[in-house]
Structure formats: C-alpha cells, structure tokens
XYZ file of C-alpha atoms in Angstrom:
650
model
C -0.292 -0.572 0.169
C 2.522 2.394 0.387
C 4.474 1.941 -2.557
C 1.803 2.757 -4.350
C 0.885 5.569 -2.473
C 4.607 7.088 -2.834
C 4.918 6.002 -6.506
C 1.621 7.607 -7.530
C 2.757 10.821 -5.428
C 5.895 10.783 -6.807
C 4.317 10.467 -11.197
C 2.254 13.913 -9.690
C 5.131 15.595 -8.657
C 6.890 14.910 -12.325
C 4.510 15.932 -14.372
C 3.180 19.482 -12.882
C 7.850 20.245 -12.800
C 7.340 19.528 -15.874
C 4.913 22.004 -17.222
C 7.441 24.924 -15.732
C 8.532 24.510 -19.714
C 4.939 26.064 -20.632
C 4.707 29.381 -18.691
C 7.390 30.532 -20.568
C 7.707 33.139 -18.196
C 4.543 35.351 -18.508
C 1.749 36.366 -15.792
C -1.294 34.664 -17.796
C -0.147 30.781 -18.646
C 1.060 31.177 -14.657
C -1.494 32.078 -13.072
C -5.044 31.181 -16.061
C -2.893 28.702 -18.324
C -3.129 30.828 -21.168
C -6.626 31.030 -20.768
C -6.038 27.365 -23.106
C -7.675 24.741 -20.791
C -10.622 22.270 -23.043
C -13.416 21.084 -22.008
C -11.757 17.902 -21.124
C -9.599 19.804 -19.064
C -11.765 22.082 -17.482
C -14.099 19.112 -15.764
C -11.493 17.123 -14.981
C -9.942 19.647 -12.851
C -12.574 21.175 -11.415
C -14.111 18.521 -10.516
C -10.430 17.449 -8.997
C -11.105 20.515 -6.941
C -14.274 19.949 -5.718
C -13.550 15.426 -5.340
C -10.764 16.535 -2.048
C -10.552 14.578 0.892
C -12.946 16.153 2.608
C -15.427 14.986 -0.758
C -14.076 11.720 0.659
C -12.457 10.497 3.340
C -13.791 13.494 5.363
C -17.723 11.902 4.522
C -17.111 8.128 5.481
C -15.210 9.913 8.451
C -18.703 11.470 9.255
C -21.134 9.146 7.929
C -19.028 7.000 10.037
C -19.282 7.827 13.628
C -22.834 9.092 12.923
C -24.739 8.759 9.824
C -24.957 8.563 5.753
C -26.147 12.303 5.669
C -23.758 14.112 8.116
C -20.902 13.215 6.370
C -22.969 12.741 2.106
C -23.526 16.380 2.798
C -20.486 17.415 2.557
C -20.367 16.171 -1.893
C -24.029 17.448 -2.102
C -22.812 21.058 -1.203
C -19.102 20.907 -3.253
C -21.481 19.736 -6.463
C -24.477 21.733 -5.822
C -22.233 24.784 -5.984
C -20.622 23.848 -9.610
C -23.919 23.273 -11.200
C -24.670 26.981 -9.388
C -22.320 28.306 -10.973
C -22.328 27.113 -14.578
C -26.016 28.441 -14.355
C -24.869 31.820 -12.324
C -22.110 33.100 -13.269
C -18.641 31.362 -14.990
C -19.615 32.556 -18.493
C -19.873 35.712 -16.831
C -16.956 34.957 -15.221
C -14.829 33.537 -18.341
C -16.193 37.025 -20.626
C -14.600 38.916 -17.866
C -11.087 39.109 -18.583
C -9.630 38.826 -15.814
C -6.900 36.445 -13.919
C -8.162 36.261 -10.056
C -11.201 36.206 -9.117
C -10.717 39.930 -7.180
C -9.993 41.822 -10.480
C -13.979 41.050 -10.866
C -14.397 42.768 -8.304
C -11.897 46.124 -8.563
C -13.578 46.308 -12.063
C -16.474 47.684 -9.889
C -15.366 47.453 -6.519
C -12.368 50.110 -6.712
C -9.035 49.016 -4.388
C -10.624 48.362 -1.361
C -13.344 46.220 -1.987
C -10.145 44.109 -4.091
C -7.909 43.524 -1.380
C -10.559 43.289 1.279
C -11.862 40.320 -0.887
C -8.234 39.400 -1.227
C -7.682 38.785 2.808
C -11.224 36.928 2.953
C -10.402 34.462 -0.103
C -7.017 33.543 1.458
C -7.931 33.013 4.634
C -10.325 30.420 3.349
C -8.513 28.180 1.457
C -5.609 28.583 4.654
C -8.010 26.101 5.846
C -9.250 24.357 2.676
C -6.100 23.405 1.599
C -5.353 22.683 5.771
C -7.669 20.387 5.804
C -6.714 18.945 2.876
C -3.213 18.278 4.206
C -4.624 16.084 7.192
C -6.142 14.237 4.335
C -2.813 13.114 2.772
C -1.232 13.553 6.152
C -3.086 10.130 7.522
C -2.726 8.556 4.929
C 1.497 8.903 5.091
C 0.720 7.973 8.681
C -1.202 5.995 8.427
C 0.746 3.294 6.339
C 3.886 4.506 7.747
C 3.614 3.886 11.278
C 7.524 5.711 11.772
C 6.638 8.971 10.805
C 4.466 10.633 13.019
C 0.544 12.495 11.498
C 1.940 16.230 12.160
C 5.605 14.939 10.025
C 3.227 13.687 7.834
C 1.377 16.609 7.137
C 4.456 18.345 6.103
C 5.923 16.021 4.575
C 2.350 16.403 2.674
C 2.677 20.296 2.198
C 6.412 20.192 1.326
C 5.773 18.345 -2.241
C 2.632 19.528 -2.757
C 4.312 22.770 -2.178
C 7.618 21.845 -4.692
C 5.461 21.050 -8.013
C 2.931 23.925 -7.424
C 5.084 27.172 -7.725
C 6.983 25.787 -10.817
C 4.252 25.802 -13.282
C 0.894 27.072 -12.133
C -2.031 25.968 -13.018
C -0.498 24.134 -15.930
C 0.868 22.097 -13.523
C -2.639 22.214 -11.494
C -4.430 21.108 -14.304
C -2.354 18.689 -16.327
C -1.100 16.883 -12.611
C -5.029 17.402 -11.955
C -5.942 15.133 -15.042
C -3.669 12.409 -14.022
C -5.111 12.352 -10.310
C -8.722 11.834 -12.072
C -7.934 9.561 -14.361
C -5.871 7.378 -12.123
C -8.148 8.631 -8.366
C -11.741 9.121 -9.358
C -11.536 4.894 -10.948
C -9.870 3.610 -7.609
C -12.742 5.543 -5.507
C -15.606 4.636 -7.769
C -14.528 0.766 -7.987
C -13.697 0.687 -4.217
C -17.497 2.157 -2.828
C -19.761 -0.445 -5.665
C -17.428 -3.363 -4.825
C -17.478 -3.014 -0.861
C -22.304 -1.947 -1.668
C -22.622 -5.115 -3.675
C -20.071 -7.635 -1.727
C -19.990 -7.070 1.525
C -22.721 -8.997 3.478
C -23.726 -6.664 5.643
C -24.178 -3.003 4.152
C -25.174 -2.474 7.346
C -25.087 -3.644 11.067
C -28.214 -5.207 12.036
C -30.017 -5.197 15.280
C -27.885 -7.198 18.022
C -27.129 -10.942 18.863
C -26.296 -10.003 22.595
C -25.435 -11.683 24.676
C -25.998 -13.623 27.789
C -29.385 -11.538 30.062
C -30.131 -9.871 27.185
C -33.499 -8.965 25.941
C -34.902 -8.389 22.343
C -36.773 -5.069 22.069
C -39.360 -7.433 19.648
C -41.086 -10.058 18.061
C -38.645 -10.014 15.172
C -36.120 -9.415 16.908
C -36.396 -12.578 18.929
C -37.367 -14.993 15.539
C -34.729 -13.985 13.321
C -32.024 -14.971 16.235
C -33.858 -17.740 17.480
C -35.007 -16.063 21.031
C -35.807 -17.767 24.645
C -38.396 -17.233 27.147
C -36.932 -14.949 29.577
C -36.714 -15.714 33.316
C -37.528 -12.473 34.328
C -41.417 -10.741 33.070
C -41.631 -7.581 33.565
C -39.010 -6.382 31.707
C -40.078 -2.960 29.757
C -39.411 -1.283 26.442
C -38.369 1.991 27.057
C -38.755 3.513 23.187
C -42.231 2.227 23.189
C -43.409 0.484 26.565
C -44.022 -2.689 25.244
C -42.245 -5.938 27.222
C -39.220 -7.529 26.551
C -40.560 -11.410 27.463
C -37.302 -12.741 24.394
C -33.945 -13.116 25.358
C -31.069 -14.518 23.851
C -30.555 -17.879 22.897
C -27.406 -19.053 24.980
C -27.541 -22.472 24.228
C -27.898 -21.922 19.647
C -24.827 -18.728 20.981
C -22.968 -20.005 23.586
C -22.322 -17.812 26.840
C -19.968 -15.371 25.416
C -21.645 -12.995 24.060
C -21.385 -12.457 20.093
C -21.244 -9.154 20.234
C -22.199 -5.650 23.046
C -25.539 -4.882 22.404
C -25.663 -1.820 20.778
C -28.185 -1.647 18.537
C -31.501 -2.719 20.038
C -32.888 -2.104 16.348
C -31.346 -3.107 13.243
C -28.965 -0.237 11.580
C -29.265 0.588 7.625
C -26.673 2.381 5.032
C -29.706 5.999 4.932
C -32.077 7.363 7.076
C -34.185 9.166 4.937
C -36.256 11.293 7.885
C -32.513 12.327 8.909
C -33.369 15.284 6.678
C -36.275 15.482 7.373
C -37.180 14.675 11.312
C -34.628 16.369 14.298
C -36.056 12.438 15.703
C -35.300 9.990 12.636
C -32.261 8.552 13.995
C -33.863 7.670 17.428
C -32.704 6.601 20.226
C -29.244 9.093 18.541
C -29.311 12.750 18.341
C -29.461 14.456 14.842
C -27.585 17.097 13.930
C -30.172 18.219 11.165
C -29.236 21.680 11.355
C -26.238 21.955 10.951
C -25.838 19.657 8.124
C -28.687 21.816 6.046
C -26.393 25.313 6.884
C -23.697 22.507 5.206
C -25.157 21.659 2.751
C -26.672 26.036 1.871
C -22.117 26.738 2.868
C -20.832 24.762 0.724
C -23.064 25.406 -2.788
C -23.329 28.404 -2.218
C -19.518 29.522 -0.592
C -17.360 27.836 -2.655
C -18.971 30.424 -5.492
C -16.506 32.524 -4.359
C -14.110 29.893 -4.458
C -10.875 31.164 -5.903
C -9.843 27.692 -7.473
C -13.172 27.390 -9.162
C -12.755 30.511 -10.355
C -10.088 30.155 -11.876
C -10.672 27.475 -13.820
C -13.023 29.762 -15.479
C -11.721 32.096 -15.840
C -9.250 29.775 -17.974
C -11.398 28.102 -20.667
C -10.399 28.286 -23.820
C -14.064 30.031 -24.245
C -17.394 30.446 -22.312
C -19.253 27.814 -22.785
C -16.055 25.949 -21.871
C -16.507 27.456 -18.879
C -20.207 26.295 -18.346
C -20.349 22.778 -19.221
C -17.364 22.181 -16.883
C -18.982 22.788 -14.277
C -22.167 21.242 -15.213
C -20.211 17.566 -15.692
C -17.955 18.465 -13.213
C -21.042 19.156 -10.262
C -22.416 15.540 -11.352
C -18.656 13.986 -10.792
C -18.870 14.907 -7.829
C -22.246 13.463 -7.036
C -20.837 10.730 -8.467
C -17.846 9.763 -6.715
C -18.623 11.292 -3.814
C -22.106 10.307 -2.810
C -21.606 6.608 -3.175
C -18.654 6.732 -0.409
C -21.271 7.927 1.766
C -22.421 4.263 1.973
C -19.691 2.635 3.391
C -19.841 4.768 6.111
C -22.849 2.103 7.091
C -20.028 -0.700 5.656
C -17.808 0.082 7.798
C -20.264 0.369 11.102
C -20.226 -3.588 10.478
C -17.077 -4.463 10.900
C -15.549 -1.151 12.982
C -18.917 -0.351 14.658
C -19.794 -0.485 18.475
C -21.193 -3.631 18.226
C -17.333 -5.367 17.475
C -15.003 -6.402 19.583
C -13.185 -3.685 18.375
C -14.974 -1.485 19.380
C -14.412 0.708 22.611
C -16.851 2.862 25.285
C -16.178 5.414 27.145
C -16.455 4.243 31.488
C -18.496 5.805 33.152
C -20.822 7.518 31.274
C -25.303 6.972 31.411
C -27.801 7.413 29.209
C -31.610 7.481 29.855
C -32.352 6.522 26.211
C -30.538 3.929 25.840
C -31.071 2.228 29.521
C -27.739 2.178 30.423
C -26.847 3.149 33.794
C -22.533 3.456 32.694
C -20.704 2.850 29.986
C -23.499 4.002 27.039
C -20.317 6.398 24.661
C -19.336 5.043 22.029
C -15.642 5.771 21.047
C -15.318 5.331 17.175
C -11.772 5.036 15.775
C -10.431 7.802 14.118
C -8.686 4.910 11.003
C -11.831 2.847 11.110
C -11.922 3.692 7.350
C -8.486 3.277 6.673
C -8.368 -0.611 7.868
C -11.526 -1.327 6.170
C -9.534 -0.830 2.736
C -6.392 -2.873 3.564
C -7.908 -5.580 6.228
C -11.888 -6.143 3.966
C -11.266 -4.894 0.202
C -8.930 -6.979 -1.590
C -5.776 -5.342 -1.671
C -5.660 -4.316 -5.338
C -8.880 -1.620 -4.552
C -7.998 -1.471 -1.826
C -4.426 0.151 -2.605
C -6.019 1.638 -5.574
C -8.526 4.071 -3.047
C -5.326 5.431 -1.269
C -4.037 6.306 -4.574
C -7.663 7.841 -5.268
C -7.402 9.852 -1.389
C -4.316 11.095 -1.869
C -5.162 12.172 -5.834
C -8.599 13.900 -4.541
C -5.651 15.535 -1.981
C -3.150 16.003 -3.966
C -5.452 18.445 -6.553
C -7.117 20.747 -4.162
C -3.821 21.422 -2.170
C -2.276 22.460 -5.661
C -5.061 24.452 -6.447
C -4.769 25.586 -3.028
C -1.166 27.097 -3.095
C -1.357 28.700 -7.330
C -5.214 30.768 -5.250
C -3.118 32.320 -2.441
C 0.123 32.758 -3.820
C -1.735 34.740 -6.614
C -4.224 36.683 -5.268
C -1.671 37.473 -2.811
C 1.282 38.908 -5.559
C -2.140 39.740 -7.601
C -4.619 41.834 -6.080
C -3.111 42.651 -2.748
C 0.750 43.531 -3.009
C 0.461 45.699 -6.494
C -2.123 47.268 -4.170
C 0.253 48.459 -1.091
C 2.743 49.939 -2.211
C 2.727 49.264 -5.874
C 6.296 47.631 -5.195
C 5.247 44.891 -7.997
C 5.778 45.182 -10.809
C 4.428 42.748 -14.513
C 8.617 41.725 -14.397
C 8.279 40.651 -10.471
C 4.898 39.327 -10.723
C 5.447 35.798 -10.851
C 8.361 35.757 -8.424
C 6.304 37.664 -6.514
C 3.264 34.709 -7.107
C 5.941 31.752 -5.723
C 7.792 33.256 -3.641
C 4.186 34.210 -1.278
C 2.510 31.245 -1.962
C 5.166 28.848 0.744
C 4.725 31.068 3.856
C 0.857 30.143 2.704
C 0.933 26.690 2.017
C 3.546 26.633 5.774
C 0.377 28.338 7.609
C -2.209 25.620 6.614
C 0.418 23.401 7.587
C 0.520 24.707 11.582
C -3.245 24.647 11.057
C -3.953 21.190 10.057
C -1.177 20.172 12.445
C -2.798 21.502 14.985
C -6.704 20.471 14.619
C -6.874 17.740 12.965
C -10.371 17.139 10.686
C -11.046 16.837 7.633
C -14.290 17.547 7.035
C -14.893 20.859 9.448
C -12.269 22.718 7.756
C -13.797 22.312 4.448
C -17.063 23.143 6.322
C -15.167 26.769 7.645
C -13.225 27.681 4.960
C -16.054 28.355 3.220
C -18.281 29.762 5.865
C -15.787 32.908 5.550
C -16.327 33.341 2.306
C -20.394 32.823 2.012
C -20.371 35.671 5.338
C -18.887 37.646 3.336
C -18.168 38.250 -0.591
C -20.500 35.762 -2.451
C -23.263 39.109 -1.852
C -20.969 41.131 -3.876
C -20.035 38.853 -6.881
C -23.961 38.219 -7.487
C -23.407 42.098 -7.690
C -21.284 42.167 -10.161
C -23.151 40.258 -12.381
C -26.655 41.499 -11.763
C -27.366 44.445 -10.542
C -26.585 47.782 -13.647
C -24.470 50.222 -11.923
C -22.840 47.826 -8.384
C -22.102 50.058 -6.076
C -18.947 50.021 -4.284
C -20.662 51.546 -1.565
C -22.817 48.083 -2.069
C -20.627 45.977 -1.893
C -18.256 47.596 0.974
C -20.508 48.006 3.831
C -22.187 44.498 2.727
C -18.246 42.770 3.345
C -18.396 44.361 6.474
C -22.144 43.785 7.354
C -21.286 39.867 6.716
C -18.178 39.809 8.410
C -18.319 40.926 11.630
C -22.374 39.672 11.831
C -20.634 36.139 10.748
C -17.678 37.313 14.030
C -20.039 38.187 16.527
C -22.635 35.370 16.706
C -19.636 32.757 17.030
C -18.955 33.697 19.573
C -22.658 34.868 20.998
C -24.459 31.712 19.846
C -24.280 28.524 22.836
C -21.962 26.373 21.184
C -20.628 23.422 23.529
C -19.070 21.398 20.575
C -21.276 18.920 19.576
C -23.064 21.045 16.541
C -26.439 19.297 17.345
C -29.064 21.712 17.756
C -31.310 21.176 20.971
C -34.991 20.200 20.047
C -37.707 19.196 22.660
C -36.789 14.886 22.481
C -35.165 12.582 24.906
C -32.128 12.030 21.512
C -31.105 15.392 22.710
C -29.464 14.788 26.417
C -26.397 14.427 26.246
C -24.377 11.466 28.199
C -24.339 12.363 31.660
C -21.959 10.219 34.635
C -22.774 6.786 36.034
C -25.714 6.315 37.658
C -25.484 3.690 39.409
C -24.368 -0.133 39.363
C -27.195 -2.332 39.248
C -28.371 -3.370 35.475
C -29.257 -1.967 32.373
C -32.409 -2.165 32.650
C -33.239 -4.303 29.682
C -31.234 -6.762 31.659
C -32.556 -10.329 32.183
C -32.882 -10.295 36.179
C -33.919 -9.830 38.627
C -36.695 -6.249 39.509
C -34.742 -5.257 41.841
C -30.999 -5.833 40.072
C -32.334 -3.676 37.768
C -31.666 0.418 37.323
C -34.245 2.407 37.563
C -34.174 5.664 35.976
C -36.437 7.394 38.161
C -34.813 6.712 41.614
C -31.299 7.211 40.441
C -31.139 9.753 37.432
C -28.602 9.599 34.569
C -27.312 13.289 35.245
C -27.098 14.334 31.634
C -27.825 17.607 29.576
C -29.570 18.689 26.485
C -27.215 19.645 24.160
C -27.199 23.071 22.584
C -24.974 24.067 19.930
C -26.489 26.344 17.076
C -23.974 26.318 14.764
C -24.907 27.032 11.915
C -27.391 29.007 12.526
C -24.450 31.719 12.058
C -23.286 30.638 8.523
C -27.061 31.327 7.649
C -27.406 34.595 9.550
C -24.580 35.872 7.925
C -24.892 36.005 4.458
C -28.785 37.372 5.449
C -27.551 39.940 6.926
C -24.860 41.266 4.144
C -28.098 40.045 1.448
C -29.858 42.967 2.797
C -26.816 45.531 3.892
C -25.648 45.081 -0.151
C -29.425 45.008 -0.909
C -30.158 48.561 1.261
C -27.575 50.524 -0.714
C -27.458 49.592 -3.872
C -32.049 51.407 -3.017
C -30.714 54.369 -1.709
C -28.608 55.042 -4.447
C -30.920 54.518 -7.541
C -30.876 58.488 -8.231
C -26.978 58.617 -7.479
C -24.008 58.561 -4.918
C -24.802 58.521 -1.078
C -21.384 59.395 -0.812
C -19.060 60.686 -3.700
C -15.828 59.367 -3.495
C -12.780 60.663 -5.246
C -12.329 60.083 -9.722
C -9.418 57.389 -10.042
C -9.615 56.438 -6.076
C -10.248 53.821 -4.180
C -13.583 53.158 -4.867
C -13.785 53.538 -8.178
C -14.165 50.670 -10.151
C -10.177 50.168 -12.451
C -9.340 48.119 -15.281
C -6.756 44.964 -15.059
C -4.346 43.211 -17.363
C -6.688 41.583 -20.026
C -10.514 43.407 -18.756
C -12.567 45.441 -20.683
C -14.948 47.035 -21.086
C -17.014 50.047 -20.403
C -16.869 49.941 -15.971
C -20.095 52.878 -15.966
C -22.536 49.522 -16.309
C -22.204 45.411 -16.457
C -20.377 43.979 -19.214
C -20.617 40.218 -17.640
C -23.339 39.868 -20.489
C -21.376 40.904 -23.156
C -19.969 39.755 -25.947
C -16.769 41.800 -26.617
C -15.961 41.385 -23.328
C -14.330 38.152 -24.597
C -12.881 39.869 -27.431
C -10.730 43.307 -25.556
C -7.146 42.262 -25.442
C -5.790 43.973 -22.077
C -3.568 47.142 -22.199
C -1.712 48.651 -20.226
C -1.885 47.880 -16.772
C -4.979 49.137 -14.975
C -7.641 52.199 -16.575
C -9.967 53.855 -14.328
C -12.873 55.707 -14.848
C -10.310 58.518 -16.002
C -8.474 56.698 -18.206
C -5.385 56.361 -16.303
C -3.340 53.782 -15.348
C -0.192 52.460 -12.995
C 2.984 53.821 -14.341
C 6.302 52.117 -14.698
C 4.507 48.393 -14.912
C 4.424 47.171 -18.229
C 2.046 44.912 -20.413
C 2.255 41.073 -20.908
C 3.129 39.913 -23.612
C 0.435 36.847 -24.960
C-alpha cells in the first residue's frame, strides 16, 4: 500500500514540475494557463478541486461516526456549488478577462473592496488547504507507521508546494487530469465493490449476550430467542414488554456482540434530513447538516480555484459545461462513499469486538446506567481498505484519496500566491511590477502553505475545516459577487458595507450563540440529551435480571444535559445580513451615490490586464468582453493607468 501511494505522489510531482516549460515567463500562462484549457481538462480539474479528501475521507469518516447524511452533505453541497456556478456565474467570469477572482470585484468596486475580498478568500483557502493536508497526512501516517501525523502533514505540504510553484495552473490542471483519471476510477470501483459484495451493508440488530432481551418479535424470531426468566422487562422506547431473550444454548455463554443496536442499522435513514428525531434513539444534527449544504453550495461560488478554471477555459461555453459536468462527477464519486460509513460500522462499529466505550457514562434513552458512549476509531475506514477490501482495490482507493487531496492542495496553494501578489501586493506600496509578478506569486505561496500546515497540525480534522473555509467567504464576499453581474450599476459602497456587515455578524455570532462543541441544535426530544456520569452500579433495565437488580432511572437519575449548539445558524444569518445591506444601499443609490468618492480613487472600479469594457455599466453579459485584450496595466474611469508597469505579452 505504501509503495503504491509513494509512486503515485512521485509521478504527480514530476508531471507538475515538467509543466514549467509551458510558462515561458508569462503571468497569464502561470495564473490562468493562457486561457487555453479545453472542456475535458476544465471538467476534470474542476471536479478534482471539488472531489478532495473532505468529499471522500472526511465524508466516510462522518458517515461512519454518525450517519449517512452527516457525510453526504459534503459532496452534495460541493456538487451543487459547481452546478450553481455553471448556471449563474461561469460564463460571465470567463468573459470578464480577469486573472483572479478579486479582479472581478476590482472592475466594479475599486481597490478597497478588491483587497478585502483578497484577504477573505486567502483566509478561506488556508483552511481548505489545511483540511486536505490532514487527509493526505492521515494516509501517509497510517501507511508509514514511523512518521507521526504531524510529520506526515508537513511532508504532504512540501511535496505539493514543490510542483505547484513551478508550473502554476498548467501544472495544477494537468496533474489534476492524471490524478482524476487514476483516483476517481479507484474510488468509484472500491465503493461499488464494497456496496455490492459486503454481506452486511449496515450492522443488523444486535444478537446480544446472556441476559440480553429483545425489543420485538422480529428480532426474537431472527435469533431464535428464548423466554426471559423475568417477564416484567419494559421497552423504554415504546413501553411494550420485552419477554424474549438471548439464546445461550445456540450462541454460547460468551455472547456475540455488545448489544449496541436495539434495532437494525441501515445505510440510509431518509428521515434524517426531514425530522429532528429521524435517528432515534440517537441525536440528529439536522440544522448543521442543512447549513453545511447551504454553506458549501453558495460559499464555493467565491472559491478561487473554481473561478480560476472558469477564467482559464477556452470559451464561456466550455466554462459552463465544465462546471455542470464536474458537479455531476462530484455526486457520482462522493455520494457512494457515504454508503461506506455504514459498512465501516459493520466491521469497526460499536457492536464489534474492536469497539471501545467511554466508561462511567449513562444514557436514559439507551437504558444504560454506565459505559454508554462509543468511541469511534479515527482510522476505521483506512483499516477497512487495508484489511477488509481486496488488496488491489484497497491500494487503488488509497491512491485515489491521495490524488483527491493533492489536486485540491495544489489549486489552493496556487490561488493564494496568485491573489496575494496580484491583488494585494500590487495595491499596497506598488512594489510589484508585471516582470516581478511571477516571482512574488511563487514566493508568496510558501508562507501560506506553511501556515495551513501549522493549522492542520493543530486541528487534525477534514470535513469541519472544509465547512469553515467556505463559511468565511459566504458571510463576506458572495453577495457582492452576484452584485457584479446582476445589478445594472454595482455600488462600491454597497459592496464595502455588505462585506463588513456580513463578516462582523459572523464574528459576533461565533461568540454570542451557545456552542457545546457537538454541533447538535437543541430539540425537545429525549434523543437530544447528552450522556451523563455513571448513574448506578445495577444492571441495565433491559437485562434479564430480577427487578431489584435492574437500574430504575426514576430512582437513580442519569444526570444528562441537553445538547445545545447553534452552529450553522450563524452561517445562514450572516450572508442574509450582508444581502440586506447590499440591496438596501443599492436601492438608496438608485438616483445617485450616497457618498461621492474621489475620481480615480480607492472606491472606483478599474481595469486590469486582460479586462475591458465600460466601467460605468455591467459588462458581464456582453460578448465583446471576451474579445477585448489587455491594455497597459490598469485603467480607471478617467483612463489613468498605473505607471511603471509593462504590458503582459501574449
């Protein structure tokens, strides 16, 4: 397994480094691959950015620890974002002739908004990169036991950084194609093989152990249960009597499992996304899951890597079609992996001999006076690949996950270096010229990669870091992005105040809303009570023991506290505040600006290399935009250009 992953990483790095020959010292080649990418490359590289270790490894990890939709919301949200981008933005972005996404804002809103957008998107991508470095590092750490997880994260960062800063978007795009071809096939093949060939796609109802009573006649008949010695055992969930017990004669005195599943598990419970108690007797993070879909679907519209590929597409039609194909590919690859969570629980879940539990914890709804909380194995899915799947498919899937991580890591590193050099350094001090732009972009990529690796080393999580990444831009810059193309005359003041209002609201709610760290909103159901400290030394109430030896929760209460975490609400409210501010200012300025900014100043839109059109109105839909070539540097409304910069040769 380790050899396969190492060889793949080496080949990917060599392909990326070789593409330095395509750059030829030109900014446009480095940033947007000469605006020459054909449909098959655009679709592959867009999907590669979407199908990352979050959509695969983080997806399975969450669906294993919790349930199907806790993981599936990641590829669902990512796929939706690509489809929305194709429908609403891709064509317009491609026609705009920009080198980076902040250039689009600069044309309408000026330099202050451009810099704010650049800062927000760089922060976002630091978290995105961190999540994918965790994914790569986890696999390297697992396969090479001598390397710590922290060390593996830093190795991953160095490998991806090395080939990304040499070839720019050419290296990213063509390594993405290679990684996609090898990786997706491995992941899809493994997923469908396990789904169709695993005897149990989800843990069945527990067989139990001596003294274990069954909740219904179906389970009793399934396991040839026998009459309980005590006929007064009450089912705490529905109030019926449990009169059928474990058959020790058939299954032995040692027991079969841990009695973790009163009722059978399933690959999917559809009610999980429609009913708060859809996972009874377990809590359901329904609010956070819906918020996750919304955050990823709309927050990703301000993703630097997505839009860079739209800019690099040969034509607007290629950009649109590539987004739609990539969105469908994200669904096809990512969602099947959510089914593997239940299969992983079958082998490494709470009813297996490998399971561990947190001692001295009680749960009333589970009827357990002690030892109620299951501790999921953080490496369970990787163990499934290396111990339960066929070796060839297991190794192929591991390569696929590494490929997914590398393809997103390189895109994130490139995007941050590009935006920092082109949109921040050129506006702060004017120390960057067209000639030095490539050098600054490459150098700037290094500290951002190191910061992301440091965050990954401290917060070793995949799926959650992805959500944080796009929560940042959803709260701040997505509303003004739509304003660029869907208002007749985008207002710099509206964009500026919208970004500040959304970001400020998000920060305030981060500290104002109750959070207990479990991401579960409070509902008035017994499932939404967290485990408490051990309540009794007596037997659980469903054991076939005399009544005075069984736990009575009414006499010895389990001291449980209700889950209360409003995470997700802040993610929905913040962009709404930004939208209200943006629309309000746009309306108030319908007859003229509220504040008259200095002509040619920081709040006046200006053109950058490759962009064109009349700054006084929205150019997003005009075909002529794609035909206008860059002039000298930048142009503001009064046609002034930044001095000391040379034209980008094409």
